[in-house]
CSV table of C-alpha atoms and ligand atoms in Angstrom, one decimal:
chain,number,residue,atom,x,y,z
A,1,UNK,CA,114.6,167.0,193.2
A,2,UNK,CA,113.1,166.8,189.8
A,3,UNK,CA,114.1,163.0,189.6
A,4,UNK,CA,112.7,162.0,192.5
A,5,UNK,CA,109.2,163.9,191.4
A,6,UNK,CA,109.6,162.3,188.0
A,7,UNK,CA,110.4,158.6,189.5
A,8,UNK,CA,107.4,159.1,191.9
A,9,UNK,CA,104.3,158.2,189.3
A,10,UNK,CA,106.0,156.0,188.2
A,11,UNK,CA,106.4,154.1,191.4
A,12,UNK,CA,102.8,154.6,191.7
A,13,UNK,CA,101.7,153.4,188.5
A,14,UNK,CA,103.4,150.0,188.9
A,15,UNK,CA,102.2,149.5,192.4
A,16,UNK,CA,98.3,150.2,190.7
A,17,UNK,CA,99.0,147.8,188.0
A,18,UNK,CA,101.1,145.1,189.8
A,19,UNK,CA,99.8,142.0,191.0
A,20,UNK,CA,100.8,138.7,192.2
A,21,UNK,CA,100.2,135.0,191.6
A,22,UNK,CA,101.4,131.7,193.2
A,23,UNK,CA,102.4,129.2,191.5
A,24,UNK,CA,103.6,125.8,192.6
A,25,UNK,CA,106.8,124.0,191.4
A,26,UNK,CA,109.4,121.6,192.4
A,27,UNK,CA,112.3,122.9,190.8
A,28,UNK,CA,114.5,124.0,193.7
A,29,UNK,CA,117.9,122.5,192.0
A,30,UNK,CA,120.8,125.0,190.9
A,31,UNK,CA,119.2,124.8,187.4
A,32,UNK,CA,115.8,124.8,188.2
A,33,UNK,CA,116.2,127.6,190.3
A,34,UNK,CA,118.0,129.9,187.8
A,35,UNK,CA,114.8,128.8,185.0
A,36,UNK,CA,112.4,129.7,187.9
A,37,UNK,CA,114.0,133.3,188.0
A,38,UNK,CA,113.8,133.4,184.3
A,39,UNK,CA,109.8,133.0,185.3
A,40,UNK,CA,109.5,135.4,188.2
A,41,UNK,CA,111.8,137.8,185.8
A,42,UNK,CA,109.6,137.5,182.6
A,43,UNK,CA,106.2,137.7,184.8
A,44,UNK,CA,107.9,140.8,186.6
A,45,UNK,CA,108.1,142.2,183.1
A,46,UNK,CA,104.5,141.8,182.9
A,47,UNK,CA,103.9,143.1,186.0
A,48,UNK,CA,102.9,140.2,188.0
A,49,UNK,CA,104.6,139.2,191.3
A,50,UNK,CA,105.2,135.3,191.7
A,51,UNK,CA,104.7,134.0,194.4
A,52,UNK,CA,106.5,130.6,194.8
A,53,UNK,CA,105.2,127.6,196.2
A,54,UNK,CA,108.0,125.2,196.0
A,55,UNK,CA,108.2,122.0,197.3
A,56,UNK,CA,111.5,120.1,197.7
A,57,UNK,CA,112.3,116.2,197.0
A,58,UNK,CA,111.2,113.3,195.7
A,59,UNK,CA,111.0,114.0,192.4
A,60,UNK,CA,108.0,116.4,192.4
A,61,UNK,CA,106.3,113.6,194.4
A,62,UNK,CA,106.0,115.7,197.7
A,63,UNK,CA,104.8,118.5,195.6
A,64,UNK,CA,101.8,116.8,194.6
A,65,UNK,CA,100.9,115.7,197.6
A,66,UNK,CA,100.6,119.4,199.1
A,67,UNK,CA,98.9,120.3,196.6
A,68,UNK,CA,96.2,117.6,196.9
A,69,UNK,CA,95.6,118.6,200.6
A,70,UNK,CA,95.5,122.8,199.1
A,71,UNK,CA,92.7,121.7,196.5
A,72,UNK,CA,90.4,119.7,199.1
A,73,UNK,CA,90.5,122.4,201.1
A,74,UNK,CA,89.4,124.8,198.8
A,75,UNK,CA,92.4,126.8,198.6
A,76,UNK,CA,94.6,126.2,195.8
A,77,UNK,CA,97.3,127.9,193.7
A,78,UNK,CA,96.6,129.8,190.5
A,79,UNK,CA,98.8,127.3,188.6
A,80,UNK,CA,100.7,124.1,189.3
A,81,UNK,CA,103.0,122.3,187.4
A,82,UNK,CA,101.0,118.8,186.6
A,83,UNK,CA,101.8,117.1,183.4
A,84,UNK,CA,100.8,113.5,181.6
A,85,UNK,CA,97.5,112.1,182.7
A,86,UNK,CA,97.6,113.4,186.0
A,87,UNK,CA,96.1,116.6,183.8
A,88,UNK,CA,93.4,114.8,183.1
A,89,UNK,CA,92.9,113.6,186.6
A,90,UNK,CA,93.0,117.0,187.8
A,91,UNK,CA,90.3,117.8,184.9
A,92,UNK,CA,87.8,115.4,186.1
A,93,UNK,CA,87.6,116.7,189.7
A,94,UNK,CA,86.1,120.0,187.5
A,95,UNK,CA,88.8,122.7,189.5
A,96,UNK,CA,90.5,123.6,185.9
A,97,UNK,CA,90.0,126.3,183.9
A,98,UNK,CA,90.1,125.4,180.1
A,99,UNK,CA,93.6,127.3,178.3
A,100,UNK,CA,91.4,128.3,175.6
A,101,UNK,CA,88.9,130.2,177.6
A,102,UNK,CA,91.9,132.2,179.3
A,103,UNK,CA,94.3,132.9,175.5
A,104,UNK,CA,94.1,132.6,172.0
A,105,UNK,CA,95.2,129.2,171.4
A,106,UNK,CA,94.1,129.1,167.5
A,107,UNK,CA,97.9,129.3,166.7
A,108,UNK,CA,99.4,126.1,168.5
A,109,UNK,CA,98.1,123.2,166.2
A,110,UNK,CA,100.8,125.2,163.9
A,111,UNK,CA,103.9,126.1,166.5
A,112,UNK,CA,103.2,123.0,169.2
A,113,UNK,CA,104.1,119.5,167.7
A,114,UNK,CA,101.5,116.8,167.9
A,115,UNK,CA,102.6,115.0,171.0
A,116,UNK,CA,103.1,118.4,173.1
A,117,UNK,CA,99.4,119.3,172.4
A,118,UNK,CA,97.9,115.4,173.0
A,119,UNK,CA,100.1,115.6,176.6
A,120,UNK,CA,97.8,118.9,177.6
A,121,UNK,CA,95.0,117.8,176.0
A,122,UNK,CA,91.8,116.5,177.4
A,123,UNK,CA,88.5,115.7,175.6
A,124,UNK,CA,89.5,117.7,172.7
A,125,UNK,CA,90.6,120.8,175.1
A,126,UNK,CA,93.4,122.4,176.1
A,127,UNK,CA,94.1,121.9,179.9
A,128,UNK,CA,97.7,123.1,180.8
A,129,UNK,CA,99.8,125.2,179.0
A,130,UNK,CA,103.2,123.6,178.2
A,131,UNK,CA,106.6,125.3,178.5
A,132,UNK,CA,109.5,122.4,177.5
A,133,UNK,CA,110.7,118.9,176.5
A,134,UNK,CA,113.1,117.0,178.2
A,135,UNK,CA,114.3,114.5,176.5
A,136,UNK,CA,115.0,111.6,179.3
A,137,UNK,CA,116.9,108.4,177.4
A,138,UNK,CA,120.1,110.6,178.1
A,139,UNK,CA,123.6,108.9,179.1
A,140,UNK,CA,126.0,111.9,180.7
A,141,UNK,CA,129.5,111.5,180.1
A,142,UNK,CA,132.8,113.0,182.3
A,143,UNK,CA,134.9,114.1,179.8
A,144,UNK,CA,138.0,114.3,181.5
A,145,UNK,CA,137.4,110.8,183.4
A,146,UNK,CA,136.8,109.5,179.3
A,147,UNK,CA,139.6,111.0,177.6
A,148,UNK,CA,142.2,109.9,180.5
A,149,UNK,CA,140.7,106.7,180.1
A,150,UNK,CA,141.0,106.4,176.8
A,151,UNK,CA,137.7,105.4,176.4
A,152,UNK,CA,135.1,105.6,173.3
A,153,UNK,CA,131.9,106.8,174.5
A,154,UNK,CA,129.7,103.4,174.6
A,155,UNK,CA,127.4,102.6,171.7
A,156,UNK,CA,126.1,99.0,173.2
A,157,UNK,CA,125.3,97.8,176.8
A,158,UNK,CA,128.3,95.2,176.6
A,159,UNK,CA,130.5,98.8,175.7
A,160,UNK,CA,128.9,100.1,178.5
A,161,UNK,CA,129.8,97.2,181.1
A,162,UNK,CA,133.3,97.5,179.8
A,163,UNK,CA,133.9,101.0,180.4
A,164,UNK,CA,132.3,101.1,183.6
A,165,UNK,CA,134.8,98.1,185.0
A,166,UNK,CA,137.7,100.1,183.2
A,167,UNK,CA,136.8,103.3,185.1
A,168,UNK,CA,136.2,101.2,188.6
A,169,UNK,CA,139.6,99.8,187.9
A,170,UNK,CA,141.0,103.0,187.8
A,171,UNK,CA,139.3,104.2,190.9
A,172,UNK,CA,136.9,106.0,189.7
A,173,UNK,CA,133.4,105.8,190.6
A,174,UNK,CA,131.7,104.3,187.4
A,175,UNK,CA,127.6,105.9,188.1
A,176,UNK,CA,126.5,108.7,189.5
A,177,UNK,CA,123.2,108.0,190.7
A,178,UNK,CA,120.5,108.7,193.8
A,179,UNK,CA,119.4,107.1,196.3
A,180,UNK,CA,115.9,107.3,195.6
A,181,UNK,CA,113.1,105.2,194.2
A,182,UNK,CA,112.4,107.7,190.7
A,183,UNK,CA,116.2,107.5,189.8
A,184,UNK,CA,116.3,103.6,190.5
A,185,UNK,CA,113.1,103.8,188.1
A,186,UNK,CA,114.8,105.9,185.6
A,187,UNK,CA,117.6,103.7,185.2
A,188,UNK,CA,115.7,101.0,184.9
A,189,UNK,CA,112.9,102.9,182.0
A,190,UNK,CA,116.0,104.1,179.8
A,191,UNK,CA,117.4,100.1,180.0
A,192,UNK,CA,113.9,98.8,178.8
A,193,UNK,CA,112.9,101.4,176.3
A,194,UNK,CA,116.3,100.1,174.4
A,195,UNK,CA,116.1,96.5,175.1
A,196,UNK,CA,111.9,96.0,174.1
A,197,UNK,CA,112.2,98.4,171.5
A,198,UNK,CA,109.7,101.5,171.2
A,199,UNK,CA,106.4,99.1,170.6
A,200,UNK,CA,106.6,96.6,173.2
A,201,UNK,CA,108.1,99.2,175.8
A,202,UNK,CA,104.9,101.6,175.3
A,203,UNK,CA,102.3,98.1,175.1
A,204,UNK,CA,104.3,97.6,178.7
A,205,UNK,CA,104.6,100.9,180.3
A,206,UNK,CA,101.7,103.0,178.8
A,207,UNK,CA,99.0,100.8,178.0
A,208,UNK,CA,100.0,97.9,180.8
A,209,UNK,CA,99.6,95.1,178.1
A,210,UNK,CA,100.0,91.9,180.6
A,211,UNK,CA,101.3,89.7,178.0
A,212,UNK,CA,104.5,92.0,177.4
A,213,UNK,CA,104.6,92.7,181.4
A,214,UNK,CA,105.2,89.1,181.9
A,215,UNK,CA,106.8,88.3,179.1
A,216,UNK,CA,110.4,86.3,179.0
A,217,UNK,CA,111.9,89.4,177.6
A,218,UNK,CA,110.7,91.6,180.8
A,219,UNK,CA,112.5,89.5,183.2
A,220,UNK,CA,115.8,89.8,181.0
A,221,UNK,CA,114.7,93.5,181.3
A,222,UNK,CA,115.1,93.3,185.0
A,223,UNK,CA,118.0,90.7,185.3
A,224,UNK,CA,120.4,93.1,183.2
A,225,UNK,CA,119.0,96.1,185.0
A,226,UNK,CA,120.8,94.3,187.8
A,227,UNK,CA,124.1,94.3,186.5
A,228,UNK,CA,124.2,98.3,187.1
A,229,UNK,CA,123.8,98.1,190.9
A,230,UNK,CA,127.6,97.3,191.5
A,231,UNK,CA,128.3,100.3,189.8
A,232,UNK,CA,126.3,102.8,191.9
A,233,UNK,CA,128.2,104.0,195.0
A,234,UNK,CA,127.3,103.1,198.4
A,235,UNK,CA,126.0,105.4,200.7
A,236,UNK,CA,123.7,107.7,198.5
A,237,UNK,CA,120.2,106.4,200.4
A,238,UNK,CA,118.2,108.8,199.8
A,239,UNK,CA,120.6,110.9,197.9
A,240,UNK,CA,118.7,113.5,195.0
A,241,UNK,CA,119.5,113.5,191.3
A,242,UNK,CA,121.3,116.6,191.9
A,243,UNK,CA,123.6,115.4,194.4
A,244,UNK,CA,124.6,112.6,191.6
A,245,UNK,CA,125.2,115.3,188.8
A,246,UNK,CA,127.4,116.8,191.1
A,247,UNK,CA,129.9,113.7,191.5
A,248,UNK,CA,130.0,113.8,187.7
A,249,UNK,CA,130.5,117.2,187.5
A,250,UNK,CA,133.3,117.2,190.1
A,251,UNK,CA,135.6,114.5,187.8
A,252,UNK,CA,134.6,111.7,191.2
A,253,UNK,CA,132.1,110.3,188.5
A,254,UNK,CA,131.9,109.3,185.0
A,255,UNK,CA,128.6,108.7,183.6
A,256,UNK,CA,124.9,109.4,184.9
A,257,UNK,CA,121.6,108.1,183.0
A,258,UNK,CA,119.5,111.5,183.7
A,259,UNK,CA,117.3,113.2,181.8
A,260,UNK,CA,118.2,117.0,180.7
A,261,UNK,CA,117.5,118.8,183.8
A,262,UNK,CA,121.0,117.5,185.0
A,263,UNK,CA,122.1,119.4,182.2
A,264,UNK,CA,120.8,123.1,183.8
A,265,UNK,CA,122.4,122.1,187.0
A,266,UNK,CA,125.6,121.5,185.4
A,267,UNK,CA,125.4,124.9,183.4
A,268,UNK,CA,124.8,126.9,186.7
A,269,UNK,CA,127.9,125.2,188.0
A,270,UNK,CA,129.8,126.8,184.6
A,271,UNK,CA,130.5,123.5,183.2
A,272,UNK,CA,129.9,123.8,179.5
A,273,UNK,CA,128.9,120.9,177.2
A,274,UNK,CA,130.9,119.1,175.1
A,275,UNK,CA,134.0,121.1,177.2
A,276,UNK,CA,133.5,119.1,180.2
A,277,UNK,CA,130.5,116.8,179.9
A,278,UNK,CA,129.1,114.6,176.7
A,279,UNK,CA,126.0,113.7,175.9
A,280,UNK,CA,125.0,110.1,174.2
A,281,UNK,CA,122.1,108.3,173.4
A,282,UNK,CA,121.4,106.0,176.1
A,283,UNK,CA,122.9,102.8,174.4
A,284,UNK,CA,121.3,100.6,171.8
A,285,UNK,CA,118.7,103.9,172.1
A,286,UNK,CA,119.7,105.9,169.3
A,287,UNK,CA,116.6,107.1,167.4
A,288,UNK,CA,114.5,106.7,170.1
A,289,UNK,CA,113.5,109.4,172.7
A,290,UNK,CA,111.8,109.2,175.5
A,291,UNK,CA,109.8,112.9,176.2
A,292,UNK,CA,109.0,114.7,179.2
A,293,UNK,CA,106.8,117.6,179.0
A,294,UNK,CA,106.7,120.2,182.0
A,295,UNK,CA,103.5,122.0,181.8
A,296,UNK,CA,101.1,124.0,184.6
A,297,UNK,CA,97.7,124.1,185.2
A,298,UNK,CA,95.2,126.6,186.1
A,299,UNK,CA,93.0,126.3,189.0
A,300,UNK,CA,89.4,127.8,188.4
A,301,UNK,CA,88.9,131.0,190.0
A,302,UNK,CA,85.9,133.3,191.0
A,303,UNK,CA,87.3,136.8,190.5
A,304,UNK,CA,87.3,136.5,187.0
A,305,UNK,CA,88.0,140.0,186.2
A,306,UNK,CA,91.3,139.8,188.0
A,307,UNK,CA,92.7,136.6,188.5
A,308,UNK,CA,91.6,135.7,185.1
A,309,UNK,CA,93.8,137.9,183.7
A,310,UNK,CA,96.7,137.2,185.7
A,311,UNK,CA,96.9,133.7,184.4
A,312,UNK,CA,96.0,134.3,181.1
A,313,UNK,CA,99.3,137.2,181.3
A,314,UNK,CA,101.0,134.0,183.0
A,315,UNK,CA,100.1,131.7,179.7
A,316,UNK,CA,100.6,134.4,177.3
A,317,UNK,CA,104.4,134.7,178.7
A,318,UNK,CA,105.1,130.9,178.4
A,319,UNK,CA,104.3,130.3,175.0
A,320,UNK,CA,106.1,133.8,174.2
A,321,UNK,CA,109.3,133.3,172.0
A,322,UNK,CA,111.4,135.6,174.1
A,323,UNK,CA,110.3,133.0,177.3
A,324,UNK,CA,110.9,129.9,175.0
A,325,UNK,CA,114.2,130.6,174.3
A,326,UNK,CA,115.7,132.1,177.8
A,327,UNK,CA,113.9,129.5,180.0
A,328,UNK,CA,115.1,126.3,178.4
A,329,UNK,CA,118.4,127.6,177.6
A,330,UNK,CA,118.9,127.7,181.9
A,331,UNK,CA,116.4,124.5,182.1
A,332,UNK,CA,118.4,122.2,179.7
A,333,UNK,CA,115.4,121.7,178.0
A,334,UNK,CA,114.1,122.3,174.5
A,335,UNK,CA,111.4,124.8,173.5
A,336,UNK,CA,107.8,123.4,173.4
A,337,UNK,CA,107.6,125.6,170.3
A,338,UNK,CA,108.9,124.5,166.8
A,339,UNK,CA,109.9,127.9,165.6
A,340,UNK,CA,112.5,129.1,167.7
A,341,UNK,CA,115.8,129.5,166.4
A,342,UNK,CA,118.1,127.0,168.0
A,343,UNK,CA,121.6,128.9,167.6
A,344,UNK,CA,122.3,129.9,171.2
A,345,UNK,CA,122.0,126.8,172.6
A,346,UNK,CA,124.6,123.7,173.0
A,347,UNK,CA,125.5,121.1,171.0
A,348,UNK,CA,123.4,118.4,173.4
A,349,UNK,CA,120.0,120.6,173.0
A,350,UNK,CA,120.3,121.1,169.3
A,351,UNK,CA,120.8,117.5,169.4
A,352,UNK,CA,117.4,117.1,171.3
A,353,UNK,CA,115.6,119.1,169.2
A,354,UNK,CA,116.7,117.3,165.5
A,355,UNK,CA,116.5,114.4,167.2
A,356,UNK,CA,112.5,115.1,168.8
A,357,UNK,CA,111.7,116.1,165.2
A,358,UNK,CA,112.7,112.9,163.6
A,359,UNK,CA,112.6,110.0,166.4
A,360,UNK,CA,110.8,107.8,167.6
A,361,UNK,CA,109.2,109.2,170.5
A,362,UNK,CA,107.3,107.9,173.9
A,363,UNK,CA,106.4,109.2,177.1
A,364,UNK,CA,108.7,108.9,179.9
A,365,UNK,CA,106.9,106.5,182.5
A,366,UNK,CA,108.8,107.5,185.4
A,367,UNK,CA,108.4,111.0,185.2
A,368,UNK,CA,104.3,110.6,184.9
A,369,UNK,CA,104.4,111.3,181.3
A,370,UNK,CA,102.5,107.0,180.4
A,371,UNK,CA,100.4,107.5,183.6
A,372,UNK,CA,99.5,109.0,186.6
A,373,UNK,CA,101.4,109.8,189.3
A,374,UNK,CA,99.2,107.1,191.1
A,375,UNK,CA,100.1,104.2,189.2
A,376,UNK,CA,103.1,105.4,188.4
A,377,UNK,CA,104.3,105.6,191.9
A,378,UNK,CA,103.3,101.9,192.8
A,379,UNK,CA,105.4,100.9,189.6
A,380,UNK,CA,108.4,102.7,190.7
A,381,UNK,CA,108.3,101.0,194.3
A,382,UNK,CA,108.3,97.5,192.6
A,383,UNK,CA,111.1,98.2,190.0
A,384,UNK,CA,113.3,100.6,193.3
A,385,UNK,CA,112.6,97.6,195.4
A,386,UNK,CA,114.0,94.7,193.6
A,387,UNK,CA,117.0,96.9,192.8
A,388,UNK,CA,118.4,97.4,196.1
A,389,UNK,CA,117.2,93.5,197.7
A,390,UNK,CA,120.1,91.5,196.7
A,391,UNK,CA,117.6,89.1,196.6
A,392,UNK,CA,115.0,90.1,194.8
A,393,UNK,CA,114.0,87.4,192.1
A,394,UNK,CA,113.5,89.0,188.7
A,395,UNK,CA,110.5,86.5,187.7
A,396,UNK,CA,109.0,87.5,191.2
A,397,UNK,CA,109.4,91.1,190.6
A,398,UNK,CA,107.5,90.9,187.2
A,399,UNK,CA,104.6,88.9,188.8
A,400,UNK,CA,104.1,91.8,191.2
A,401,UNK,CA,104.2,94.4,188.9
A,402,UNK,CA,101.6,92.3,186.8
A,403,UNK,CA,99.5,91.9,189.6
A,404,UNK,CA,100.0,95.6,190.4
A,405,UNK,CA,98.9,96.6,187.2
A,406,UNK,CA,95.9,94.6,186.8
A,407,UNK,CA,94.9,96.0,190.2
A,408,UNK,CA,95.0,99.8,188.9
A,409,UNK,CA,93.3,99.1,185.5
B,501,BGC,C1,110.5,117.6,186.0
B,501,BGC,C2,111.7,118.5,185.7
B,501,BGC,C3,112.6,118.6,186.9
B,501,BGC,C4,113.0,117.2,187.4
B,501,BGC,C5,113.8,117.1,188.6
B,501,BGC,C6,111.0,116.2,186.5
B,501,BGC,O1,109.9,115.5,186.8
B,501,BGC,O2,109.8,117.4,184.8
B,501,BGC,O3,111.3,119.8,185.3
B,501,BGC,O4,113.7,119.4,186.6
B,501,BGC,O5,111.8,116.4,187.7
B,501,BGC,O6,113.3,117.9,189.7
């Protein structure tokens, strides 16, 4: 009896306080999902209900798209996860509320590394507020497929060839990979950021220099990008990244080019890294690192006394250490924050975040981190396309992109 009149107020109080905010997100994978409880958890603790608007597929594609039809009619979210330009997009139709009017943001120009804060940034303010980096140039390795194989983990692309026909020869299926226009894209960004080199790959893919588009070395980009097709399996049409990860995780595949995300799926499977999967550099790609920054929005809103606060509770939370450190250990990411201590996660994280620190870095193209999702969708047709046409010319394909381009800029 004097429990349950103890417990009572209590009840009470939290009802008073509680309140609730949608978000919108497209992490619906078995990693995703367990980060996206690490939100609703932490926001919980701050005694805010989430309210999930997730959108399956396409690579966060989809997502977008509802969301575009929720804003014109007024009616959108309190946050959304939009990152790259696409920030700035969002900025210029005027329904974003400035991160710096919400929080105290005088501390990240010392805990948020330069390229995390130009990604969010937008004529000298801060638009979204940034929770992770995933580090996309990745090459997964099956460890049991390698090690009965005998096989060294491959340094070059002409390693890589050979130990994908040795692991076809022994029936195994050499790549795990999708069926779907972002993956083919993928595969395709990690082969040219290491063949072009970090300058001509972000004169190509970020600022759409023509003469590098159509350059010779471009078409050898897209000729050798090729030669990975036999190596995919048949009948994955349509097939998400997920789906892939789990033929490597399963000992069907041996090696996936995905970025870090795959890595949370894995972990929520209770396959452990370095135990039972490796990660490499995608070949020829070692000191280079191609970023991918997950960040949310805010949408304006009119009760500022209430809703205000709830997002800037919601912003607070992200940046908070405690947040930093549980999220990304179930994302696969790495903090967005450079002072969090590193020691509880794996090896392939605390490889991410040396390796962010002293690379080479450049935005990831294909997942809208060089452009928006506009242009960025009409590139990834173009490259998907000429993957799966047996034949597709590789001087035809660059001419289209080229034209593509110009017509976007
Ligand atoms: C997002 C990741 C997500 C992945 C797969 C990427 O575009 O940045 O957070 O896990 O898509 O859904």
């Amino acid at each position: 009896m004097r429990k349950s009149i103890l417990f009572l107020p209590l009840v009470f109080s939290m009802n008073s306080y509680a309140t609730s905010m949608e978000v919108l997100h497209w992490w619906t994978a078995a990693g995703e999902y367990e980060s996206q409880q690490v939100l609703e958890n932490s926001l919980l603790d701050a005694q805010i209900k989430l309210r999930n608007f997730a959108i399956v597929g396409e690579g966060g594609d989809s997502a977008i798209r509802v969301l575009q039809m929720r804003a014109l009619s007024g009616n959108p979210p309190d946050a959304a996860q939009i990152k790259g330009p696409d920030i700035g997009e969002w900025t210029k139709v005027g329904m974003l509320e400035e991160v710096e009017s919400i929080i105290d943001t005088s501390s990240w120009s010392k805990i948020l590394p330069q390229a995390v804060r130009d990604t969010i940034s937008f004529n000298g303010h801060y638009m979204a507020v940034p929770v992770n980096i995933h580090r996309v140039n990745w090459l997964w390795l099956n460890k049991k497929i390698f090690t009965e194989l005998k096989l060294s983990p491959p340094a070059t692309w002409d390693d890589f060839f050979d130990a994908a026909d040795k692991i076809k020869a022994a029936g195994y299926m050499a790549l795990a990979h999708g069926g779907t226009a972002w993956q083919d894209s993928l595969l395709f960004e990690s082969m040219a950021l290491s063949l072009l080199g970090p300058e001509k790959y972000k004169k190509a893919f970020v600022e759409h220099d023509q003469s590098i588009i159509t350059s010779a070395e471009m078409i050898a980009v897209f000729e050798k990008f090729k030669r990975l097709k036999p190596y995919t399996a048949k009948g994955m049409v349509g097939k998400d990244w997920f789906q892939a990860s789990t033929l490597l995780s399963t000992d069907k595949a041996a090696m996936q080019f995905m970025g870090d995300w795959a890595k949370g799926m894995w972990n929520a499977s209770g396959k452990v890294a370095m135990r039972d999967y490796l990660c490499v550099d995608v070949p020829e790609s070692a000191g280079l690192f191609s970023y991918n920054i997950d960040s949310f929005v805010l949408f304006e809103k009119h009760n500022f006394s209430n809703e205000n606060k709830v997002q800037s509770t919601f912003a607070q939370t992200l940046l908070s250490p405690k947040f930093q450190t549980e999220f990304n250990l179930a994302k696969g990411s790495i903090p967005v924050r450079n002072d969090i201590p590193m020691d509880s996660f794996d090896k392939c994280a605390q490889k991410s975040y040396a390796d962010f620190a002293k690379s080479e870095l450049v935005p990831s193209f294909t997942q809208n981190l060089a452009s928006t999702s506009h242009v960025q969708n009409i590139m990834t047709k173009i490259i998907s396309n000429y993957f799966n046409d047996p034949n597709a010319d590789a001087a035809k394909t660059v001419k289209r992109l080229s034209l593509a381009l110009r017509a976007v800029n």
